[in-house]
CSV table of C-alpha atoms in Angstrom, one decimal:
chain,number,residue,atom,x,y,z
A,23,UNK,CA,0.0,0.0,0.0
A,24,UNK,CA,1.0,3.6,-0.4
A,25,UNK,CA,1.4,6.2,2.3
A,26,UNK,CA,2.8,9.8,2.2
A,27,UNK,CA,5.7,10.5,4.6
A,28,UNK,CA,7.0,14.0,4.8
A,29,UNK,CA,5.5,14.8,1.5
A,30,UNK,CA,7.0,11.7,-0.3
A,31,UNK,CA,5.0,8.7,-1.5
A,32,UNK,CA,6.2,5.4,0.0
A,33,UNK,CA,5.2,1.8,-0.6
A,34,UNK,CA,5.0,-0.3,2.5
A,35,UNK,CA,3.4,-3.5,3.8
A,36,UNK,CA,0.9,-3.4,6.6
A,37,UNK,CA,2.6,-2.4,9.9
A,38,UNK,CA,2.4,-0.1,12.9
A,39,UNK,CA,4.0,3.3,13.0
A,40,UNK,CA,6.6,2.0,15.4
A,41,UNK,CA,7.5,-0.9,13.0
A,42,UNK,CA,7.7,1.6,10.1
A,43,UNK,CA,10.1,3.8,12.1
A,44,UNK,CA,12.2,0.7,12.7
A,45,UNK,CA,12.4,0.0,9.0
A,46,UNK,CA,13.8,3.5,8.5
A,47,UNK,CA,16.2,3.1,11.4
A,48,UNK,CA,14.8,6.1,13.2
A,49,UNK,CA,14.9,6.4,17.0
A,50,UNK,CA,11.4,7.4,18.0
A,51,UNK,CA,12.4,9.3,21.1
A,52,UNK,CA,13.3,12.7,19.8
A,53,UNK,CA,10.4,12.8,17.3
A,54,UNK,CA,7.0,14.1,17.0
A,55,UNK,CA,4.6,12.6,14.5
A,56,UNK,CA,1.4,13.9,12.9
A,57,UNK,CA,-0.9,11.2,11.4
A,58,UNK,CA,-3.3,12.8,8.9
A,59,UNK,CA,-2.7,16.2,10.5
A,60,UNK,CA,-3.4,15.0,14.1
A,61,UNK,CA,-0.7,14.6,16.7
A,62,UNK,CA,0.0,11.0,17.3
A,63,UNK,CA,1.0,10.6,20.9
A,64,UNK,CA,4.3,8.6,21.4
A,65,UNK,CA,2.4,6.0,23.4
A,66,UNK,CA,0.3,5.1,20.4
A,67,UNK,CA,3.1,4.4,17.9
A,68,UNK,CA,3.1,0.6,18.8
A,69,UNK,CA,-0.7,0.3,18.5
A,70,UNK,CA,-1.4,2.4,15.4
A,71,UNK,CA,-1.6,0.5,12.2
A,72,UNK,CA,-0.8,2.4,9.0
A,73,UNK,CA,-3.5,2.5,6.4
A,74,UNK,CA,-3.6,3.1,2.6
A,75,UNK,CA,-3.3,6.8,1.9
A,76,UNK,CA,-2.2,7.8,5.4
A,77,UNK,CA,-0.2,11.0,5.6
A,78,UNK,CA,2.7,11.1,8.1
A,79,UNK,CA,4.7,14.1,9.2
A,80,UNK,CA,7.8,13.1,11.1
A,81,UNK,CA,9.6,16.0,12.7
A,82,UNK,CA,12.3,16.7,15.2
A,83,UNK,CA,14.3,19.6,16.5
A,84,UNK,CA,17.1,21.2,14.5
A,85,UNK,CA,19.3,24.2,15.1
A,86,UNK,CA,17.4,27.5,14.9
A,87,UNK,CA,16.9,30.9,16.4
B,3,UNK,CA,25.4,41.9,45.4
B,4,UNK,CA,22.3,43.2,43.8
B,5,UNK,CA,22.9,40.9,40.8
B,6,UNK,CA,22.8,37.6,42.8
B,7,UNK,CA,19.2,37.8,43.8
B,8,UNK,CA,18.1,39.2,40.5
B,9,UNK,CA,16.2,36.4,38.7
B,10,UNK,CA,14.3,36.3,35.4
B,11,UNK,CA,10.9,34.8,36.0
B,12,UNK,CA,8.9,33.5,33.1
B,13,UNK,CA,5.6,31.8,33.8
B,14,UNK,CA,6.7,31.1,37.4
B,15,UNK,CA,10.0,29.5,36.3
B,16,UNK,CA,13.2,31.1,37.6
B,17,UNK,CA,16.2,31.7,35.4
B,18,UNK,CA,19.6,33.2,36.5
B,19,UNK,CA,20.7,34.1,33.0
B,20,UNK,CA,19.0,36.8,31.0
B,21,UNK,CA,20.5,35.8,27.7
B,22,UNK,CA,18.7,33.3,25.5
B,23,UNK,CA,20.5,31.9,22.5
B,24,UNK,CA,19.7,30.1,19.3
B,25,UNK,CA,21.2,26.8,18.1
B,26,UNK,CA,21.2,27.6,14.3
B,27,UNK,CA,24.0,28.4,11.9
B,28,UNK,CA,26.9,26.9,13.8
B,29,UNK,CA,29.7,25.1,11.9
B,30,UNK,CA,29.4,22.0,14.1
B,31,UNK,CA,27.5,20.7,17.1
B,32,UNK,CA,30.8,20.9,19.0
B,33,UNK,CA,31.1,24.7,18.3
B,34,UNK,CA,27.4,25.2,19.2
B,35,UNK,CA,27.8,23.4,22.5
B,36,UNK,CA,30.8,25.4,23.5
B,37,UNK,CA,29.3,28.7,22.5
B,38,UNK,CA,26.1,28.0,24.4
B,39,UNK,CA,28.1,27.1,27.5
B,40,UNK,CA,30.2,30.3,27.3
B,41,UNK,CA,27.0,32.4,26.8
B,42,UNK,CA,25.8,31.2,30.2
B,43,UNK,CA,22.3,30.9,28.7
B,44,UNK,CA,19.7,28.6,30.3
B,45,UNK,CA,17.1,28.8,27.6
B,46,UNK,CA,18.0,27.8,24.0
B,47,UNK,CA,15.8,28.1,20.9
B,48,UNK,CA,15.4,25.2,18.4
B,49,UNK,CA,13.4,24.9,15.2
B,50,UNK,CA,11.0,22.1,14.2
B,51,UNK,CA,11.7,20.5,10.9
B,52,UNK,CA,11.0,17.3,9.0
B,53,UNK,CA,13.3,14.4,9.6
B,54,UNK,CA,15.1,13.5,6.4
B,55,UNK,CA,13.9,9.9,6.1
B,56,UNK,CA,16.1,9.0,3.2
B,57,UNK,CA,19.4,10.2,4.7
B,58,UNK,CA,19.6,8.9,8.2
B,59,UNK,CA,23.3,10.0,8.7
B,60,UNK,CA,22.2,13.2,10.5
B,61,UNK,CA,22.5,13.2,14.2
B,62,UNK,CA,19.7,14.5,16.4
B,63,UNK,CA,20.2,18.0,17.9
B,64,UNK,CA,19.0,16.7,21.2
B,65,UNK,CA,22.0,14.3,21.4
B,66,UNK,CA,24.0,17.5,22.0
B,67,UNK,CA,21.9,19.5,24.3
B,68,UNK,CA,21.8,18.6,28.0
B,69,UNK,CA,18.1,18.8,28.9
B,70,UNK,CA,18.9,18.8,32.6
B,71,UNK,CA,20.8,22.0,32.1
B,72,UNK,CA,18.9,23.9,29.4
B,73,UNK,CA,15.2,24.7,28.8
B,74,UNK,CA,14.2,24.2,25.2
B,75,UNK,CA,12.3,27.0,23.5
B,76,UNK,CA,11.1,25.6,20.2
B,77,UNK,CA,10.3,28.3,17.6
B,78,UNK,CA,7.8,28.5,14.8
B,79,UNK,CA,10.3,30.0,12.3
B,80,UNK,CA,9.2,29.8,8.7
B,81,UNK,CA,5.5,30.0,9.6
B,82,UNK,CA,3.4,32.6,7.8
B,83,UNK,CA,0.0,31.8,9.1
B,84,UNK,CA,-1.5,31.2,12.5
B,85,UNK,CA,-2.6,27.7,11.5
B,86,UNK,CA,0.9,26.7,10.6
B,87,UNK,CA,2.4,28.2,13.7
B,88,UNK,CA,-0.2,26.4,15.9
B,89,UNK,CA,0.5,23.1,14.1
B,90,UNK,CA,4.2,23.6,14.7
B,91,UNK,CA,3.8,24.3,18.4
B,92,UNK,CA,1.7,21.2,18.9
B,93,UNK,CA,4.4,19.1,17.2
B,94,UNK,CA,7.1,20.9,19.3
B,95,UNK,CA,5.3,20.1,22.5
B,96,UNK,CA,5.0,16.4,21.5
B,97,UNK,CA,8.7,16.3,20.6
B,98,UNK,CA,10.0,18.2,23.6
B,99,UNK,CA,7.5,17.5,26.3
B,100,UNK,CA,7.5,21.1,27.4
B,101,UNK,CA,4.9,23.8,26.7
B,102,UNK,CA,7.4,26.7,26.2
B,103,UNK,CA,7.2,28.1,22.6
B,104,UNK,CA,8.7,31.0,20.8
B,105,UNK,CA,5.8,32.0,18.6
B,106,UNK,CA,6.7,33.8,15.4
B,107,UNK,CA,4.4,34.3,12.5
B,108,UNK,CA,6.2,36.1,9.7
B,109,UNK,CA,4.8,38.7,7.3
B,110,UNK,CA,7.3,38.2,4.4
B,111,UNK,CA,10.6,36.6,3.7
B,112,UNK,CA,12.5,39.8,2.9
B,113,UNK,CA,12.0,41.6,6.2
B,114,UNK,CA,10.9,38.6,8.4
B,115,UNK,CA,8.8,41.2,10.2
B,116,UNK,CA,6.0,39.7,12.2
B,117,UNK,CA,2.4,39.4,10.8
B,118,UNK,CA,0.8,40.7,14.0
B,119,UNK,CA,-2.7,39.9,13.0
B,120,UNK,CA,-1.9,36.2,12.6
B,121,UNK,CA,0.4,36.3,15.6
B,122,UNK,CA,-2.4,37.5,17.9
B,123,UNK,CA,-4.7,34.8,16.5
B,124,UNK,CA,-2.2,32.0,17.1
B,125,UNK,CA,-1.3,33.3,20.6
B,126,UNK,CA,-5.0,33.2,21.5
B,127,UNK,CA,-5.4,29.5,20.5
B,128,UNK,CA,-2.0,28.5,22.0
B,129,UNK,CA,-2.7,30.1,25.4
B,130,UNK,CA,-6.0,28.4,25.5
B,131,UNK,CA,-4.3,25.1,24.8
B,132,UNK,CA,-2.0,25.6,27.8
B,133,UNK,CA,1.2,26.7,26.0
B,134,UNK,CA,3.6,29.1,27.6
B,135,UNK,CA,3.8,31.6,24.7
B,136,UNK,CA,6.7,33.9,24.1
B,137,UNK,CA,5.9,35.8,21.0
B,138,UNK,CA,8.3,37.5,18.7
B,139,UNK,CA,6.6,40.8,17.8
B,140,UNK,CA,7.1,44.2,16.3
B,141,UNK,CA,8.4,46.9,18.7
B,142,UNK,CA,4.8,48.1,18.9
B,143,UNK,CA,3.5,48.8,22.4
B,144,UNK,CA,-0.1,48.3,21.5
B,145,UNK,CA,0.5,44.8,20.0
B,146,UNK,CA,2.6,43.9,23.0
B,147,UNK,CA,-0.2,45.0,25.3
B,148,UNK,CA,-2.7,42.8,23.3
B,149,UNK,CA,-0.3,39.9,23.6
B,150,UNK,CA,-0.1,40.3,27.3
B,151,UNK,CA,-3.9,40.6,27.6
B,152,UNK,CA,-4.2,37.3,25.7
B,153,UNK,CA,-2.1,35.7,28.3
B,154,UNK,CA,1.4,35.5,26.8
B,155,UNK,CA,4.1,34.8,29.3
B,156,UNK,CA,6.4,37.5,27.9
B,157,UNK,CA,6.7,39.7,24.9
B,158,UNK,CA,9.7,39.7,22.6
B,159,UNK,CA,9.9,42.8,20.5
B,160,UNK,CA,12.5,42.9,17.8
B,161,UNK,CA,15.4,45.4,18.1
B,162,UNK,CA,15.9,45.3,14.3
B,163,UNK,CA,15.2,42.7,11.5
B,164,UNK,CA,16.3,39.1,12.3
B,165,UNK,CA,19.9,38.5,11.5
B,166,UNK,CA,20.5,42.2,10.5
B,167,UNK,CA,22.8,43.1,13.4
B,168,UNK,CA,21.5,46.6,13.3
B,169,UNK,CA,21.1,46.9,17.0
B,170,UNK,CA,18.2,48.5,18.9
B,171,UNK,CA,16.8,50.7,16.2
B,172,UNK,CA,14.0,52.2,18.3
B,173,UNK,CA,14.9,52.4,22.0
B,174,UNK,CA,12.0,54.8,22.6
B,175,UNK,CA,9.5,52.2,21.6
B,176,UNK,CA,11.2,49.6,23.7
B,177,UNK,CA,11.0,52.0,26.7
B,178,UNK,CA,7.3,52.6,26.0
B,179,UNK,CA,6.7,48.8,25.8
B,180,UNK,CA,8.5,48.4,29.2
B,181,UNK,CA,6.1,50.9,30.7
B,182,UNK,CA,3.1,49.3,29.0
B,183,UNK,CA,3.4,45.7,30.0
B,184,UNK,CA,4.1,43.9,33.2
B,185,UNK,CA,5.3,40.6,31.7
B,186,UNK,CA,9.0,40.2,30.9
B,187,UNK,CA,10.2,42.1,27.8
B,188,UNK,CA,12.8,40.3,25.9
B,189,UNK,CA,14.5,41.9,22.9
B,190,UNK,CA,14.5,39.2,20.2
B,191,UNK,CA,16.4,39.8,17.0
B,192,UNK,CA,18.6,42.6,15.7
B,193,UNK,CA,21.5,42.5,18.1
B,194,UNK,CA,24.9,42.6,16.2
B,195,UNK,CA,27.5,43.0,18.9
B,196,UNK,CA,27.9,43.2,22.7
B,197,UNK,CA,27.1,46.9,23.1
B,198,UNK,CA,23.7,46.2,21.4
B,199,UNK,CA,22.9,43.6,24.1
B,200,UNK,CA,24.1,46.0,26.8
B,201,UNK,CA,21.9,48.8,25.5
B,202,UNK,CA,18.8,46.5,25.5
B,203,UNK,CA,19.5,45.6,29.1
B,204,UNK,CA,20.3,49.2,30.2
B,205,UNK,CA,16.9,50.2,28.9
B,206,UNK,CA,15.4,47.9,31.5
B,207,UNK,CA,14.6,44.9,29.3
B,208,UNK,CA,14.3,41.6,31.1
B,209,UNK,CA,16.4,39.6,28.6
B,210,UNK,CA,17.8,39.4,25.2
B,211,UNK,CA,17.5,36.6,22.6
B,212,UNK,CA,20.0,36.1,19.8
B,213,UNK,CA,21.4,33.6,17.4
B,214,UNK,CA,23.1,35.1,14.4
B,215,UNK,CA,25.1,37.7,16.4
B,216,UNK,CA,26.9,34.8,18.1
B,217,UNK,CA,26.8,32.0,15.5
B,218,UNK,CA,27.7,34.3,12.6
B,219,UNK,CA,30.7,36.0,14.4
B,220,UNK,CA,34.2,35.1,13.3
B,221,UNK,CA,34.7,33.5,16.6
B,222,UNK,CA,31.3,32.4,17.9
B,223,UNK,CA,32.7,31.1,21.2
B,224,UNK,CA,34.4,34.4,22.0
B,225,UNK,CA,31.3,36.3,21.0
B,226,UNK,CA,29.1,34.1,23.2
B,227,UNK,CA,31.3,35.1,26.1
B,228,UNK,CA,31.2,38.7,25.2
B,229,UNK,CA,27.4,38.6,25.0
B,230,UNK,CA,27.2,36.9,28.4
B,231,UNK,CA,29.2,39.8,29.9
B,232,UNK,CA,27.3,42.4,28.0
B,233,UNK,CA,23.9,41.2,29.2
B,234,UNK,CA,25.1,41.0,32.8
B,235,UNK,CA,26.9,44.4,32.6
B,236,UNK,CA,23.8,46.0,31.0
B,237,UNK,CA,21.5,44.6,33.6
B,238,UNK,CA,23.8,45.7,36.5
B,239,UNK,CA,24.1,49.2,35.1
B,240,UNK,CA,20.3,49.3,34.8
B,241,UNK,CA,19.9,48.3,38.4
B,242,UNK,CA,22.6,50.6,39.5
B,243,UNK,CA,20.9,53.6,37.9
B,244,UNK,CA,22.8,55.7,35.4
B,245,UNK,CA,23.5,59.4,35.8
B,246,UNK,CA,21.3,61.8,33.9
B,247,UNK,CA,22.6,63.0,30.5
B,248,UNK,CA,23.7,66.7,30.5
B,249,UNK,CA,24.9,69.0,27.8
B,250,UNK,CA,27.7,70.6,29.8
B,251,UNK,CA,30.5,69.4,32.0
B,252,UNK,CA,30.5,68.8,35.7
B,253,UNK,CA,33.9,68.6,37.2
B,254,UNK,CA,34.8,65.4,39.0
B,255,UNK,CA,37.6,66.9,41.0
B,256,UNK,CA,37.0,69.4,43.8
B,257,UNK,CA,37.0,73.1,42.7
B,258,UNK,CA,38.4,74.2,46.1
B,259,UNK,CA,42.1,74.1,46.8
B,260,UNK,CA,43.4,74.5,43.3
B,261,UNK,CA,46.9,76.0,43.3
B,262,UNK,CA,47.2,79.7,42.4
């Protein structure tokens, strides 16, 4: 199925948000995630299944003023 | 020492340093960490950006910032509407687990001046959602008063455009802002060198926030130290109470007993 991650289309198999982050080798701790424009609390990463057409925003802190 | 007991209090939280610094534009994380240390700052600003999911070689900024020592102040840099700024703040709270935000809503990318209409709108929503809002604003006393009335924890008028290094262009407006609001007034943006920071503090401001002035200096670590001293010197001079300005001289040495 296809999902949109940070504006890019990705093809994935059915999995949770947590599992998807693992496939990307991303440490979930310093992140914040929006699923379809709603904040996805960190506690829900392991229980939230990704679905066709889902839009994910995966952000973290970078240097800034 | 008058300086020792002099704390900056924002939304009930006490800070010893009145200098806040950014984390952008440094050559390396190492340089950033040393500069922040030398600045003595306790509050550091950060930006919220997409993780590059195809290139995972980048380290996390938070691996380099000791969260026991520093309070993060995520910004909404790059946001031009209230909606985008609100969205960014919600993400920042989720990523950082703190409700402090530096709210900026920009009007255009040439001046980076605030869009105060959108700023007020965003501030209203964010205060309602429990954020501690520190808004970057024009040096406009009326807008500052409105931000305070909405419930912002401080107001952060610009001294000059972001990154311009022009210093405090309108000290009279800053003075009026200081008389208009009771929340902390923090000059955010415009500082170019140590004397600019000292001037802001001598006016009676509660703090100064800067990034480019330090990170863009030839020697950022030395400039961070200079800013640390300047903010403390300016604050102390303000508390000490300067002499009035006069047009003509007043002799410092006694006039009696001059040899004839």
